[in-house]
Coordinates of C-alpha atoms in Angstrom, one line a residue:
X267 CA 9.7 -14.9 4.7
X268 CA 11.5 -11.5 4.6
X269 CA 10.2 -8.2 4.4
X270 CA 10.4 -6.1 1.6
X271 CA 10.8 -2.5 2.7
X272 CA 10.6 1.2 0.8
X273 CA 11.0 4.6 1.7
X274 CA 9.7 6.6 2.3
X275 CA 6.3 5.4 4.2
X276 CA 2.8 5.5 2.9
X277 CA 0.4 7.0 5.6
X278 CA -2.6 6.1 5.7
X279 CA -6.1 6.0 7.4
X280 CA -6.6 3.2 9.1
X281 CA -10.3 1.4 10.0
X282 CA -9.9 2.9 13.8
X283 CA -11.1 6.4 14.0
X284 CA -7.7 9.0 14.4
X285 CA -5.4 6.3 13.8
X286 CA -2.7 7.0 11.2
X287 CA -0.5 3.9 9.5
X288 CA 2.8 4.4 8.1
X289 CA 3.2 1.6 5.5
X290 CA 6.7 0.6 5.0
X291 CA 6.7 -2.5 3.7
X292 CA 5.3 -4.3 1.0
X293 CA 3.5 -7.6 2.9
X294 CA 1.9 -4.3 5.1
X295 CA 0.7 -2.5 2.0
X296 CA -0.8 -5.9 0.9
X297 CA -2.8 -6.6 4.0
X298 CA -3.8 -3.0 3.9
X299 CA -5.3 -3.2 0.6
X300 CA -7.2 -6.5 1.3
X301 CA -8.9 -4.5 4.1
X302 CA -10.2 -1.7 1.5
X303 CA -13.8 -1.9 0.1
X304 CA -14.0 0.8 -2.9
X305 CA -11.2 -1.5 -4.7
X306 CA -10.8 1.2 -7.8
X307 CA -8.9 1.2 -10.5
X308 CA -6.0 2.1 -8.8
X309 CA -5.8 -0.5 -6.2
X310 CA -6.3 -3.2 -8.8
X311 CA -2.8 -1.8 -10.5
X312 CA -1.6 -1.8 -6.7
X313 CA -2.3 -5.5 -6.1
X314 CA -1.2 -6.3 -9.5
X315 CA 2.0 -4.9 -8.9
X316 CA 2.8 -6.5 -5.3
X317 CA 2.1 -9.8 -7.3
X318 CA 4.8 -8.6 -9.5
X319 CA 7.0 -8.0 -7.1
X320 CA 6.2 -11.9 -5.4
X321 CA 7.3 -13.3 -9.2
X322 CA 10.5 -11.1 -9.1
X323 CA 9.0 -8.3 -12.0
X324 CA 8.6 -5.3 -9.5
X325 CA 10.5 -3.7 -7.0
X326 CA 9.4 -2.6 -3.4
X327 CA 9.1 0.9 -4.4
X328 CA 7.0 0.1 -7.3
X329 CA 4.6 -1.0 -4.8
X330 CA 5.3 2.0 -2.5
X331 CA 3.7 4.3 -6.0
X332 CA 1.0 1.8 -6.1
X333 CA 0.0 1.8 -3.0
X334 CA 0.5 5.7 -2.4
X335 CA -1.7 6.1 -5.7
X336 CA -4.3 3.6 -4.4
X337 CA -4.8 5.3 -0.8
X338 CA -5.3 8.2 -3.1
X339 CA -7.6 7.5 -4.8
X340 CA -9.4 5.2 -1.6
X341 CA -9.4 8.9 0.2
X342 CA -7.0 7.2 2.8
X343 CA -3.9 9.0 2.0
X344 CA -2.6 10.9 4.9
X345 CA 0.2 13.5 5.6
X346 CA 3.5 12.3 6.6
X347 CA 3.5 15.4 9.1

């Protein structure tokens, strides 16, 4: 199965102390989120729309706002600097 990359990144914490992820893909943003325990409203949107995206309703950067939105509001959001 092919990747389904956006641009630009979506960096986030990660679950190892001082280690930053730069999501670029949409598989990646999806095993990132199944890792996250607060599970807001925001990363329920985020899953919903990387489903949508599977069944050909979404684009990859939908998910890429999704996901950037859900980090936010997870506290993982990082600087791209």
């Amino acid at each position: 199965m092919a990747l389904h990359w956006f641009h630009p990144p979506v960096y986030i914490e990660t679950d190892r102390p001082g280690l930053t992820y730069g999501c670029n893909n949409v598989e990646g943003a999806a095993v990132q989120l199944m890792k996250w325990t607060m599970r807001g409203p925001k990363w329920k949107e985020a899953v919903e729309v990387c489903m949508g995206l599977i069944e050909g309703e979404r684009t990859p950067d939908d998910v890429r706002k999704a996901f950037e939105a859900a980090a936010e509001e997870e506290g993982l959001l990082r600087s791209s600097s």
